[in-house]
Every structure is written in C-alpha cells, then in structure tokens.
Coordinates of C-alpha atoms and ligand atoms in Angstrom, one line a residue:
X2 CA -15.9 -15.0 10.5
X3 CA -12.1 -14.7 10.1
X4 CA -9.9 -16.9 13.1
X5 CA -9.2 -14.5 15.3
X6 CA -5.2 -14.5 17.0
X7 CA -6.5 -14.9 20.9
X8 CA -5.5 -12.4 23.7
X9 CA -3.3 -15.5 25.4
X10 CA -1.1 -15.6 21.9
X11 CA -0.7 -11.7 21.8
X12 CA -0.4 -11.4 25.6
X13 CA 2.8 -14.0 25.0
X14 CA 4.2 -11.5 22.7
X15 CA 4.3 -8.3 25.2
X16 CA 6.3 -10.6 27.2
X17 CA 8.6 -11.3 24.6
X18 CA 8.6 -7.4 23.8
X19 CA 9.8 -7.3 27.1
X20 CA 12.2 -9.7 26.8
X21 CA 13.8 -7.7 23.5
X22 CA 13.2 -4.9 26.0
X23 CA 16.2 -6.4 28.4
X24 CA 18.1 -7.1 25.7
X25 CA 18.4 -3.5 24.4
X26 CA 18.9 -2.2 27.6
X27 CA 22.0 -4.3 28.2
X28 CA 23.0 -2.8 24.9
X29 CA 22.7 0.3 26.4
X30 CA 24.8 -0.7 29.1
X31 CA 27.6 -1.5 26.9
X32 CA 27.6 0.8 23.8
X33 CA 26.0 3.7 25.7
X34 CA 23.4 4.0 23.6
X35 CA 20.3 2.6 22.4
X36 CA 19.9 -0.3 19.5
X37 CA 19.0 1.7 16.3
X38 CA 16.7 -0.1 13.9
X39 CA 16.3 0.6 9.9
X40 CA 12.7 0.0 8.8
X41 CA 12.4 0.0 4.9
X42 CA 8.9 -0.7 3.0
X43 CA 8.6 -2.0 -0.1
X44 CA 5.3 -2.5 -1.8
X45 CA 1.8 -1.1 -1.1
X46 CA -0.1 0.8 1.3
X47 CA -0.3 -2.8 2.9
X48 CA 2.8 -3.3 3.7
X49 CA 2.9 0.4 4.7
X50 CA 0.8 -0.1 7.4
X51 CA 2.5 -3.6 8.4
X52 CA 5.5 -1.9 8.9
X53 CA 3.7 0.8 10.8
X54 CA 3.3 -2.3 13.3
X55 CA 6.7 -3.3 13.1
X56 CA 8.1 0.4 14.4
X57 CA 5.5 0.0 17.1
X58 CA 6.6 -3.3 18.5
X59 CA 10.4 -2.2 18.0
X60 CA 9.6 1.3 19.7
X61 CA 8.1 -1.0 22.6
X62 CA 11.1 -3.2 22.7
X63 CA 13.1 -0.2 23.2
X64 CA 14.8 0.4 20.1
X65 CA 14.9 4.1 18.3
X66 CA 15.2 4.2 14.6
X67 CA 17.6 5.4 12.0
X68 CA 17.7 6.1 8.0
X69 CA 20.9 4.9 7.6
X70 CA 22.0 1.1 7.3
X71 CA 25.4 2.3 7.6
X72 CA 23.9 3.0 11.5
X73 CA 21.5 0.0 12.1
X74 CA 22.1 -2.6 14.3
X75 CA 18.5 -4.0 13.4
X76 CA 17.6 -3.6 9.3
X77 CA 14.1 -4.7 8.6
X78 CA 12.9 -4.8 5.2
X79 CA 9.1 -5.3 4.4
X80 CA 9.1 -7.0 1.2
X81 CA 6.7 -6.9 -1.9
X82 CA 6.3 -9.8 -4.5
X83 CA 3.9 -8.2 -7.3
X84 CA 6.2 -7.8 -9.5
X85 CA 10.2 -8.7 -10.0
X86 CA 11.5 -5.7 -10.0
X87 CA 10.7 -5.2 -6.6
X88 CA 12.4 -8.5 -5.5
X89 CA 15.4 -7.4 -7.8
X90 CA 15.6 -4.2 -5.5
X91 CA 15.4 -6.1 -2.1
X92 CA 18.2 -8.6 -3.2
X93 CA 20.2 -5.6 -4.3
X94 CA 19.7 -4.0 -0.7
X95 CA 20.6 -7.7 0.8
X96 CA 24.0 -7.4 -1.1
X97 CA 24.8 -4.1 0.3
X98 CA 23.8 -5.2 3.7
X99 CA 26.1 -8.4 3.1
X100 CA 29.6 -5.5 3.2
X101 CA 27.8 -3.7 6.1
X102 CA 27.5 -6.8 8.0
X103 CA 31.2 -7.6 7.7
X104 CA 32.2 -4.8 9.2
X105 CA 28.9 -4.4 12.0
X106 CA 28.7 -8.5 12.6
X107 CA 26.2 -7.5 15.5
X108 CA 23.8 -6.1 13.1
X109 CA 20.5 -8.1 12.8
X110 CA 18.9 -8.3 9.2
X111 CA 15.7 -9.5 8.9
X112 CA 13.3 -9.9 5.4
X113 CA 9.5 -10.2 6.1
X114 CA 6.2 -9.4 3.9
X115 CA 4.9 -11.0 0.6
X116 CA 8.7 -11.6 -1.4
X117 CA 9.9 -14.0 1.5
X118 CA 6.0 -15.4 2.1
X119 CA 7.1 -17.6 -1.6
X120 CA 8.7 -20.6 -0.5
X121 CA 11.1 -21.0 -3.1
X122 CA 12.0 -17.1 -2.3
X123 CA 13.4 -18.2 0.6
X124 CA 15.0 -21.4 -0.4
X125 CA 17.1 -19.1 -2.4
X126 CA 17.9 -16.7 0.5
X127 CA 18.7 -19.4 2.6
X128 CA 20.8 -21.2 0.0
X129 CA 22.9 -18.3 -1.1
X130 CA 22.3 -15.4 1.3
X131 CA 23.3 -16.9 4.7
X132 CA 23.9 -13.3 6.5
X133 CA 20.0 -13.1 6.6
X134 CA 19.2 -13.7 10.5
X135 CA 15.3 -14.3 10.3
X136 CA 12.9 -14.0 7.9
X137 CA 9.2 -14.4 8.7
X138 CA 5.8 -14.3 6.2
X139 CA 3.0 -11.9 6.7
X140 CA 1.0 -14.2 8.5
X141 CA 3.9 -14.4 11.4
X142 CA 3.8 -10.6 11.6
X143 CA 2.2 -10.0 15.3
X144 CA 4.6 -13.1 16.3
X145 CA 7.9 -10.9 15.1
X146 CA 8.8 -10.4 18.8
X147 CA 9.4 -13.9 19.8
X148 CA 10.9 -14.6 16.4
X149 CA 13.1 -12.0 16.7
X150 CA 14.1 -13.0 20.2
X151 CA 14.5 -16.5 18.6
X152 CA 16.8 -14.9 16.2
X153 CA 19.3 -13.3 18.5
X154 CA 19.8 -16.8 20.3
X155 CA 20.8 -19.2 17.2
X156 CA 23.7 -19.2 15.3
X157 CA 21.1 -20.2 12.1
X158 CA 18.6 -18.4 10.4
X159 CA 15.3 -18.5 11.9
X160 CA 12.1 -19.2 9.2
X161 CA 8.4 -18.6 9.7
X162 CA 6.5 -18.6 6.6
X163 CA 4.1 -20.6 7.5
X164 CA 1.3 -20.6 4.5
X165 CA -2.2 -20.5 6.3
X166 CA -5.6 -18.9 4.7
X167 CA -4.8 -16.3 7.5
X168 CA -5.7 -14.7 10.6
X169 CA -6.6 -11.1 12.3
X170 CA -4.5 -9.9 14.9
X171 CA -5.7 -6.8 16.8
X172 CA -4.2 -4.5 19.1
X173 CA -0.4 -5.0 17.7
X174 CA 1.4 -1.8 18.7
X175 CA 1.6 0.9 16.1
X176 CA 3.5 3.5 15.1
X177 CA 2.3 5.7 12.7
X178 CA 4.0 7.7 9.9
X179 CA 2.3 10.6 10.1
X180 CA 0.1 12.6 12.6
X181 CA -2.2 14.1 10.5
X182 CA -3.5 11.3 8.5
X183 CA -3.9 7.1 8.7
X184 CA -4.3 4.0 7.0
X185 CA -6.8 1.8 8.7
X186 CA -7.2 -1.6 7.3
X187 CA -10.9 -2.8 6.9
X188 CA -9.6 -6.3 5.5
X189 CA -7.0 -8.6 4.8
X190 CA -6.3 -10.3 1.7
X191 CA -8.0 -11.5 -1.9
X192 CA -9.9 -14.1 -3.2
X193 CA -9.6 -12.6 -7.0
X194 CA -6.9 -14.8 -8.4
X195 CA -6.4 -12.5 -11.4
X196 CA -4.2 -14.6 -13.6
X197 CA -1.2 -12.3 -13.8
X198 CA -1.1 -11.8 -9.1
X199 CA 0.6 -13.2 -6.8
X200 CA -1.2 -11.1 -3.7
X201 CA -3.7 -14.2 -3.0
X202 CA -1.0 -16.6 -2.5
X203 CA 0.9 -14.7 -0.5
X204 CA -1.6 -12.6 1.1
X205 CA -4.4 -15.2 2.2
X206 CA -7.9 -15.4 1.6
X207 CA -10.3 -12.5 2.3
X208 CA -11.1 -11.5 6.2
X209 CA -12.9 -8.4 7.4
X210 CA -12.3 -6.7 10.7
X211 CA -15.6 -6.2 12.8
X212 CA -17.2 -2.4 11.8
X213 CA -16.8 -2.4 15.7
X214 CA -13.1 -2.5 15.3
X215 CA -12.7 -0.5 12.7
X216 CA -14.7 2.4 14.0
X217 CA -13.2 2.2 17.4
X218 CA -10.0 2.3 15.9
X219 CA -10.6 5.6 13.7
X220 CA -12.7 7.2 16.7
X221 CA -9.2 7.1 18.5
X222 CA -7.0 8.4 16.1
X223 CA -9.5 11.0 15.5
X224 CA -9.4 11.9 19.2
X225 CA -5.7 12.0 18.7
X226 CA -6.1 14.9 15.9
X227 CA -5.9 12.1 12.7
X228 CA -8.2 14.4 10.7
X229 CA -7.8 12.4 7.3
X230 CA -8.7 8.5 7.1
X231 CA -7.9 6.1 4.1
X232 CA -9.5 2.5 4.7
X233 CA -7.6 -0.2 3.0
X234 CA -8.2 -3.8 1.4
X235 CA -7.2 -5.3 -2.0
X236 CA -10.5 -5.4 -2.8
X237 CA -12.7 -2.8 -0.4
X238 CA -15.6 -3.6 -1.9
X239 CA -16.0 -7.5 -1.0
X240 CA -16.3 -5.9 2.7
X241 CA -18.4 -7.5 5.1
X242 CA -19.3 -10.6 2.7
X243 CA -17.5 -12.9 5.7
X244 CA -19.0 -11.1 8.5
X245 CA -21.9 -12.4 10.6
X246 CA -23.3 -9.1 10.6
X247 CA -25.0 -7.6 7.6
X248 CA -22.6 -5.1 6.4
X249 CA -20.9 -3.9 3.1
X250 CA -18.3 -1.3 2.2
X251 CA -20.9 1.8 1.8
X252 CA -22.3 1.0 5.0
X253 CA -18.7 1.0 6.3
X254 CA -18.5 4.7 4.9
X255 CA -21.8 6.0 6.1
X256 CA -21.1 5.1 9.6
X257 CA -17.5 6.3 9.3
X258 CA -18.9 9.6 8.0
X259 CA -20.2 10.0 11.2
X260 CA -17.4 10.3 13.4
X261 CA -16.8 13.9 14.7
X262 CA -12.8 15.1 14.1
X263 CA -12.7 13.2 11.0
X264 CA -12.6 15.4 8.1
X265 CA -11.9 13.5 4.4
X266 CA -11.9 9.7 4.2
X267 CA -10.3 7.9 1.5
X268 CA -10.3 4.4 0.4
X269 CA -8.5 1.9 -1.6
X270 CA -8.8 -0.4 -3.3
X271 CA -12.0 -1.0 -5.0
X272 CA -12.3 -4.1 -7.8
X273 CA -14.8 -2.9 -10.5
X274 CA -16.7 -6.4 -10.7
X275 CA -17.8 -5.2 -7.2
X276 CA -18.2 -1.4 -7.8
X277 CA -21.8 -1.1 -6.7
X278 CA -24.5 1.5 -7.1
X279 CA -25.0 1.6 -3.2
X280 CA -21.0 2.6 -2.9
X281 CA -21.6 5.4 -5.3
X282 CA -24.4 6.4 -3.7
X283 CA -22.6 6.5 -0.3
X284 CA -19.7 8.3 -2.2
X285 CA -22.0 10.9 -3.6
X286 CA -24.0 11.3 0.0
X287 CA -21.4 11.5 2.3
X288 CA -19.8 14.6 2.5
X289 CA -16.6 13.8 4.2
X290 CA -15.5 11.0 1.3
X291 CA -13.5 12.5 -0.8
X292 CA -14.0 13.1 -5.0
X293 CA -11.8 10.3 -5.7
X294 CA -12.2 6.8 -6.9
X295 CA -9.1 4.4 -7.4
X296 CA -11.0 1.8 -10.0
X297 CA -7.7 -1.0 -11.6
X298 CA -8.6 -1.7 -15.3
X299 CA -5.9 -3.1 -16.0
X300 CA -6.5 -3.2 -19.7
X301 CA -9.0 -2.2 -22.2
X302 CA -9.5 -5.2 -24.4
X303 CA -12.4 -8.1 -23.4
X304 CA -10.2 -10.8 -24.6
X305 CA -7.4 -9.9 -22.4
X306 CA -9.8 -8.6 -19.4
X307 CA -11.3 -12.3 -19.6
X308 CA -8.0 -13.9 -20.0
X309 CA -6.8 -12.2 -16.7
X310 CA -9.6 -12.9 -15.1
X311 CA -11.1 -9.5 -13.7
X312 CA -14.7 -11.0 -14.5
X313 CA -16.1 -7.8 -16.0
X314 CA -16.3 -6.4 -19.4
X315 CA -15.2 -3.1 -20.8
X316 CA -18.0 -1.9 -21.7
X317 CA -19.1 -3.0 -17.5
X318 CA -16.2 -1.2 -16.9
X319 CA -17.0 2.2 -18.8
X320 CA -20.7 1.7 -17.4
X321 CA -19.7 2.1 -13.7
X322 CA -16.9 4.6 -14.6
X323 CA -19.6 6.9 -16.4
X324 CA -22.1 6.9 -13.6
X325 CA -19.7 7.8 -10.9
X326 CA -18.9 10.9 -12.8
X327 CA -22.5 12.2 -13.5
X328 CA -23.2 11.0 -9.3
X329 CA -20.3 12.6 -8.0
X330 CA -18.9 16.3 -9.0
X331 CA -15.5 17.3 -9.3
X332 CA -14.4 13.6 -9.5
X333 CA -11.1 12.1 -9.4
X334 CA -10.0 9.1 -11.3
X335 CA -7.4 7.1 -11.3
X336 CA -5.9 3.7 -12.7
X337 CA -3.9 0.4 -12.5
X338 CA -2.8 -1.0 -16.1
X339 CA -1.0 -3.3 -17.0
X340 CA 0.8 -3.6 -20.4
X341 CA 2.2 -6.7 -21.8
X342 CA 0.1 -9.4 -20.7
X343 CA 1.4 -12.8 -21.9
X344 CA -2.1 -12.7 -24.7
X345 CA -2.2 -9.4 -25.4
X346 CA -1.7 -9.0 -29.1
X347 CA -1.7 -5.4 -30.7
X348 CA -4.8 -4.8 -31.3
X349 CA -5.7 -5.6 -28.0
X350 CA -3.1 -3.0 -26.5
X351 CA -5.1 -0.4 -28.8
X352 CA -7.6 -1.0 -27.3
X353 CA -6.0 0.1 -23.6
X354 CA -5.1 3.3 -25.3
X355 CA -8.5 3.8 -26.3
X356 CA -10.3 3.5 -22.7
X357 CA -7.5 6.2 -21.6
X358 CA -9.1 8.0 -24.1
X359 CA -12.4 7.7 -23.0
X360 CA -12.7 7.3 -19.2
X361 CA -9.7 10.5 -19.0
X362 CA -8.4 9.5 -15.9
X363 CA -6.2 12.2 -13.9
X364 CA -3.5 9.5 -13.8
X365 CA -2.7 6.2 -14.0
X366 CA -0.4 3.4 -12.4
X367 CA 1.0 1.5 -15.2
X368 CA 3.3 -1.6 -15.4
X369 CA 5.2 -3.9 -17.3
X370 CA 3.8 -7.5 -17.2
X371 CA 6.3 -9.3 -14.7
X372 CA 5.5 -13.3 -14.6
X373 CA 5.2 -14.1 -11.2
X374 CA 5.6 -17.7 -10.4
X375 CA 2.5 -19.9 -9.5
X376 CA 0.4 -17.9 -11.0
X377 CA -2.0 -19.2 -14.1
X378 CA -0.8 -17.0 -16.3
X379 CA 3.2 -17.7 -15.8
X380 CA 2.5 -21.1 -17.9
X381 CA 1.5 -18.8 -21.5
X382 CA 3.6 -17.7 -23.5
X383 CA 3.9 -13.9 -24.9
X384 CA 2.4 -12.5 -28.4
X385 CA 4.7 -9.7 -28.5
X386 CA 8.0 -9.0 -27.8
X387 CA 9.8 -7.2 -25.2
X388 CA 10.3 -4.7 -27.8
X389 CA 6.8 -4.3 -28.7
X390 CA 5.7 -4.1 -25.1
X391 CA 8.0 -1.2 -24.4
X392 CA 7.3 0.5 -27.2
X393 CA 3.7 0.3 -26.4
X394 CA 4.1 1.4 -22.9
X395 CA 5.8 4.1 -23.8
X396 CA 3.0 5.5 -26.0
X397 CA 0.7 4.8 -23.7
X398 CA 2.1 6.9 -20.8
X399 CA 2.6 9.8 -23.7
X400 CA -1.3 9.5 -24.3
X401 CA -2.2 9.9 -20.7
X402 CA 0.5 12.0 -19.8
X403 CA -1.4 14.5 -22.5
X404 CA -4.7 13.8 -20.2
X405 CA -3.5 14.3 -16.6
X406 CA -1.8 17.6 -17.6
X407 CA -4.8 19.1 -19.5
X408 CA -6.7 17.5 -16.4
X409 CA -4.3 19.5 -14.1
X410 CA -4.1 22.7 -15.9
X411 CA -7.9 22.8 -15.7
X412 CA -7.2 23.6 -11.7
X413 CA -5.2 26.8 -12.6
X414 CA -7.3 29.5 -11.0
X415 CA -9.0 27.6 -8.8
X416 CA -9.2 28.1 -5.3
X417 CA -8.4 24.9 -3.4
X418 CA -8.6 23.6 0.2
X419 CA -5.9 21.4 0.8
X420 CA -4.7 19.0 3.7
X421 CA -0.8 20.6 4.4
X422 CA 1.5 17.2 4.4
X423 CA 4.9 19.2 5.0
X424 CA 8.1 20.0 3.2
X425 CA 7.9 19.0 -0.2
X426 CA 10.7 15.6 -0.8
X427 CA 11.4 17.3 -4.3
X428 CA 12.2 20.7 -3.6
X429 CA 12.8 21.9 0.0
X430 CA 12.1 25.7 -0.4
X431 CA 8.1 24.2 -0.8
X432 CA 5.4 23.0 1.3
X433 CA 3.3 20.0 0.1
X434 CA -0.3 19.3 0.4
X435 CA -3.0 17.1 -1.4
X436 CA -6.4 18.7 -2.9
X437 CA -9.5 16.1 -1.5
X438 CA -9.2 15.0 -5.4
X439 CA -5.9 13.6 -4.1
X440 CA -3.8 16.1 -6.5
X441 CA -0.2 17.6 -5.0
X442 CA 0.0 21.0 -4.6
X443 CA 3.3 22.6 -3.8
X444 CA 3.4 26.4 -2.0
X445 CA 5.9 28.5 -0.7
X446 CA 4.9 28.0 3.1
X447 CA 5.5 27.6 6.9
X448 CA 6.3 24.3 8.4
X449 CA 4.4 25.1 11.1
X450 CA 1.2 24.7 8.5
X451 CA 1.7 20.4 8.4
X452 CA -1.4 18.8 9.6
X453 CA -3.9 21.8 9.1
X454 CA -6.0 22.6 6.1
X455 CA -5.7 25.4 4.1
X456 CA -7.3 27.7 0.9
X457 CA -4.7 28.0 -2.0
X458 CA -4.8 29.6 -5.0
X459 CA -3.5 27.0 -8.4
X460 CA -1.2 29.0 -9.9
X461 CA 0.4 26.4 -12.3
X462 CA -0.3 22.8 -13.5
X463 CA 2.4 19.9 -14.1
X464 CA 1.7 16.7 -15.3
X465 CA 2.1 15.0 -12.2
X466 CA 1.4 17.8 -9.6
X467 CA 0.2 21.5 -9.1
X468 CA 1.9 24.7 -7.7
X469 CA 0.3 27.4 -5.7
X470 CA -0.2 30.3 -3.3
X471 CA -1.5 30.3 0.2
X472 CA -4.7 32.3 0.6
X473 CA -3.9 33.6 4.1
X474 CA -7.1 34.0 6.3
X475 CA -7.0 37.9 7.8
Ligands
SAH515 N1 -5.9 -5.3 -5.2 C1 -5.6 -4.3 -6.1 C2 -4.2 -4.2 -6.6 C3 -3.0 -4.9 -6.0 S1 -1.5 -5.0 -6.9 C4 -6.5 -4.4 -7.3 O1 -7.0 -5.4 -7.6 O2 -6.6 -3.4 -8.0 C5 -1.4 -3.4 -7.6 C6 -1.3 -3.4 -9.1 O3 -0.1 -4.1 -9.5 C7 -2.4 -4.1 -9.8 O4 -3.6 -3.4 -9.9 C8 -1.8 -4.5 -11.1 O5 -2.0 -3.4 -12.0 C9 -0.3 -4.6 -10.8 N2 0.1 -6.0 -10.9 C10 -0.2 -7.0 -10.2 N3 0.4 -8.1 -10.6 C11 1.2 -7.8 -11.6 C12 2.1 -8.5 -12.5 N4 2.3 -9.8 -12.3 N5 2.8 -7.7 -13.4 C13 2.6 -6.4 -13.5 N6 1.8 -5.7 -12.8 C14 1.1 -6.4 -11.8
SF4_516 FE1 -4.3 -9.1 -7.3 FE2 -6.6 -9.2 -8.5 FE3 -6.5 -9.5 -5.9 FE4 -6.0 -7.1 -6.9 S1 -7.9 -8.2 -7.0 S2 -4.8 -8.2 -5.3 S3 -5.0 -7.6 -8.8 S4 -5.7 -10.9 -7.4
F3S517 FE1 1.3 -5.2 -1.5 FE2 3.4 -6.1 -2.9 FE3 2.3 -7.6 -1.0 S1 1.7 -4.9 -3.7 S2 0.2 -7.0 -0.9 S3 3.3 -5.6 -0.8 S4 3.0 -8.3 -3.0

C-alpha cells in the first residue's frame, strides 16, 4: 500500500489556508479588491488535474483568478519536464514575468510540477532567476499552503523539492475546469523507466488510490451532474498491483460502469506490455466505456522498442491492437511516437511508418526525441542527424495525416451523439463537442447546449476534426 499523507498533516494545511485567507483579506482592505491569481498548466492531463488542486486551495485562501499576468498578483505555473521544449517555454514565460515583476514588485511567482522536481533545474533558477519567490516539486503539492505562506514572509526563495518514492494525499480542495466532465486519478506515478522519460524520476514510483476512493470520488461528481469520467495514471493498467485488495484496471471499469449519472468513461493511459485480454473484455462489455483506446507505441522497429525499453515487441504490439478492433466496434485509436531516438537508424524509422500503415490509427501524438537528463538513454549518441530526423518526421505526419482524414471523412453522413463542450477556441461563430470515439465536432449552436448530449449530423471531415449540424429533437 502507498504512504498515505495523515489527516493531522492535511488538517495543518486548512489552517494555513486560513492563514493565506487573512492575508488576502488585508489585501482587500488596502487595494479594494481581492488578490488575483494566474494559474498556467504545462504538460499532461496530470498536471491538469494538479493544477485543478492548486485553484482549489487558492479559491479557499480567498483569492479569485485572472488570464492575464499583466493582472496577477499570484502567477503559478505547473511545469512539465518530458521534453525541452516545454522547459524552454516556462523559462520564456519566467522572463516575461521578470519586466512584469519590476513594475508589480508585490506579485508572487511561483514554479511547481515535474520541470522544477530536477534538481539541477532549480539550481539554475535559483542561480540566475532570483525573482522566483517559491518553487516546490510534485510531491510538496498538498503542502503549497504553508509554503506559500512561507514565501510571503522571506526575503529568499523558498525550495521544496524534496525527492521521495511518493505519497497520496486525499481530500486537497479542487476546482474543476469544467462542469460537465472530470479527470479522476486512479494512480500516481511509473515504474517503466523507458530509456528516453524522465516521468519516473520526477513523478515517483507507482501508488494506487483505494477503488473505495476512487468510486466515492466519481459517485460525487456524478451527483454533481459530471456526466463524463476519464481515469488517469501513466500507466492505467499496472492498477491495483500495490493494493492489498485484489483489484486490476478492468475491475476498476466494471465497477465504475456501475454508477448511475455517469454516462461515457474514458481512460488514459494504458502501457501495451500491460494491455490485457480482461481490459478488452471490460472495454467491449461495458457499455458506458467509450470506443477509444490511447495505446503509446512509440516506434515500430524491435531494435529500437527494446532499446527504449517498452518490453514488448511489434508484432506483441500489432497482436493486442488487432484484437481490440475485432472485440470492440466502431473503435478509436490513437498514438504516442516518438521519432528520433538516439539508435534509430533509417531503416528502423521505416519501419514506424509502416505500423501507421497497418494499425491506421485516427491520430497520433508525435515527437521529436528531446534528451532529457538522467535518463539511460541521454549517455548514446544519435545515428542520424537533426536533419534526417526532421525530415523523417515530416513524412511521417504526411502518412498519417493521409489516414486520420480518410478516417474522418468516413463519419460524413453519420449521425452522431456527442457530449456539447462549448464555444469552439478556433472559431467563435461554432459550438464544440467530442463524438464517444473522442473526435471534435464543430456545429453552428446555442451555448446554452454545453454539458448536454446531443444527435448531429457529420456534414464534413478535416484531418484533425469534423463539422456538423444539430439534429434538433421535436
Ligand atoms: N505514460 C505515458 C506517457 C507519458 S509522456 C505512456 O507511457 O504512454 C507522453 C509521451 O511523451 C510519451 O508517450 C512519449 O511519446 C513522449 N515522450 C516522453 N519522453 C520523451 C522524450 N524524452 N522525447 C520525446 N518524447 C518523449
Ligand atoms: Fe514515461 Fe514510459 Fe512511464 Fe510512460 S510508461 S511515463 S513513457 S517511463
Ligand atoms: Fe506530465 Fe510532463 Fe510531468 S508529461 S507527468 S507534466 S513531465
């Protein structure tokens, strides 16, 4: 069983939320308003959901929320470390912030999540980046209301990036993106150590909540109208293995299937060494899991699936694939690939471009090798050049690219239930909403439709979405 954070630790933070809870009010007193705080999310789902808790314990505290750093007097960025790129972005914003600060020297800026977990990460930021007033790992997230509290009382920057195998804190205050629909996390962290990640280091090692927990925790967003569930983990299907109770993933899903209100239920993300038979199975059987199956490949050649350790074959891979398509109709697949890998040679790369070709998935999630440091495979050295690699990812995404759209245009016609997310981010004159294969579909629409499902008509395909019209019920 996981270490759980006792209820004296977490009772010790309300008081500090109340503490911040003062603090903000004197604000009030003196600016004549309240403390606005900018929340920004880099990274995954994960990190989604962590900053989910972070607006919760802020909104506790006190403290409303703003879009605009420009505005803040609190900026919180949730940081991501899988690749550099996104730490490029978040030192980018910390420059930005560095001008804001000069002219708002009251504003608080504060860098959590995997990025600052690194130790040498934060050497750096402390070393050159002094305008940074805490910064805090994700295993210090339920503590952020102390720390933060610490924060506003030193003159230094306060660091808590403790490394620890990790812990489960329950009941941290949430705040929830959306009303509609919700992330629940089944588990925390990965014990895969693929040779290109740097989520185990920075993560911690594998811990399931209790199914108790978990189902509690859906049964009350569904009695708060959350119609649409997506269970989360790095690696879903290692659920339960830590557990004293005999419990795995599909078991998970059969009993979530069973709670009234809910209405699809989602999941990601599943590691294909661990795709079982008895998840498809539960897939298949239950009717409120959606057609859609997230499985990372990450490339198609043995020599470089070995060499990255994802300890299963391609042909494995393709086996698993295959009979998840015959068990389930109407399926949905999708993909994480990675292109570039330090001893990935051409032919091996072919090979990548080949499984698209076979398994046709409706889209993929493709990357750029990024060396990430501490991991195995930072020590190798690359076959091809950055040129090659570009080159090949480019032709890659033009090969699937080719398969999601004749995937997509397949829909036209149809007649489609959807789950109405709201305005459309890309084009405000539409409504958005997502097909239980996961597939956007835009509509000329009311607003007033967000949060209820709804028949529409495809009328057109794109590569990366789908248009159509709303069958109105007489
Ligand atoms: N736990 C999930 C994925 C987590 S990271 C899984 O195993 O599938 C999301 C994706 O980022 C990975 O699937 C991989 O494709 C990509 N990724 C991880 N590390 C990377 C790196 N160093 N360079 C490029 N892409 C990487
Ligand atoms: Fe990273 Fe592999 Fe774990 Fe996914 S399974 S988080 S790719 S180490
Ligand atoms: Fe997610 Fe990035 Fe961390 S992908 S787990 S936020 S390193």
């Amino acid at each position: 069983m996981a270490k759980y954070i006792d209820k004296d630790e977490l009772s010790r933070m309300s008081e500090y939320i109340e503490k911040l809870r003062a603090r903000c009010d004197v604000f009030e007193a003196e600016y004549g308003r309240r403390p606005r705080a900018l929340c920004e999310t880099h990274g995954c789902q994960q990190n989604e959901n962590d900053t989910e808790r972070i607006r919760g314990m802020l909104r506790d505290a006190g403290y409303e929320f703003c879009t605009d750093a420009n505005e803040a007097d609190l900026v919180v960025f949730n940081t991501c470390a899988v690749r550099e790129n996104a730490e490029d972005k978040v030192f980018g914003r910390i420059g930005i912030l560095k001008h804001i600060k000069e002219r708002r020297p009251h504003m608080m800026i504060v860098l959590c999540g995997c990025m600052v977990q690194q130790e040498h990460i934060t050497e750096r930021i402390k070393k050159v980046h002094s305008h940074i007033d805490l910064i805090f790992g994700t295993h210090a997230l339920y503590r952020m209301p102390e720390l933060l509290y610490k924060a506003y009382q030193s003159r230094k920057t306060v660091v808590d990036i403790e490394n620890s195998p990790g812990a489960i804190a329950e009941d941290i205050p949430i705040m929830r993106d959306a009303a509609h629909k919700a992330w629940v996390s089944v588990m925390y962290g990965c014990n895969n150590f693929c040779a290109y990640c740097i989520v185990p280091y920075v993560r911690g090692r594998e811990r399931s909540r209790t199914p108790e927990r978990i189902l509690d925790e859906v049964r009350a967003l569904a009695a708060d109208g959350v119609s649409e569930i997506s269970l989360l983990g790095q690696n879903v299907n290692s659920y339960g293995k830590d557990l004293d109770e005999q419990i795995d993933f599909a078991e998970l899903l059969r009993r979530v299937n069973e709670i009234d209100g809910v209405e699809r239920i989602r999941f990601m993300t599943s590691h294909p060494k661990d795709f079982s038979d008895r998840l498809i199975d539960a897939m298949a059987e239950c009717e409120k899991v959606c057609p859609q199956l997230h499985l990372p490949a990450q490339a198609g050649s043995n020599k470089v699936l070995a060499d990255m350790n994802r300890r299963y074959t391609r042909e494995q891979y393709l086996e698993k694939l295959n009979k998840a398509k015959s068990k389930i109709p109407n399926l949905a697949l999708s993909t994480d690939i990675i292109v570039g890998f330090p001893t990935e040679a051409q032919e091996d790369f072919e090979q990548t471009v080949t499984l698209l070709q076979e398994a046709e998935f409706d889209s993929i999630f493709s990357f750029i090798y990024s060396r990430r440091e501490g991991t195995p495979a930072a020590k190798l050295e690359s076959v091809l050049s950055p040129e090659q690699i570009h080159a090949n990812f480019d032709r890659m995404l033009k090969v699937q690219n080719e398969i999601s759209r004749r995937k997509n245009e397949a829909y036209v016609g149809r007649i489609c239930r959807i789950l109405v997310d709201g305005e459309s981010k890309t084009d405000k004159t539409m409504m958005t909403g997502r097909t239980d294969t996961a597939k956007i579909v835009n509509f000329p629409g009311d607003k007033a439709l967000t949060g209820k499902y709804i028949d529409v008509k495809i009328t057109k395909a794109q590569t990366w979405s789908l248009y159509g019209e709303y069958l109105r019920k007489e």
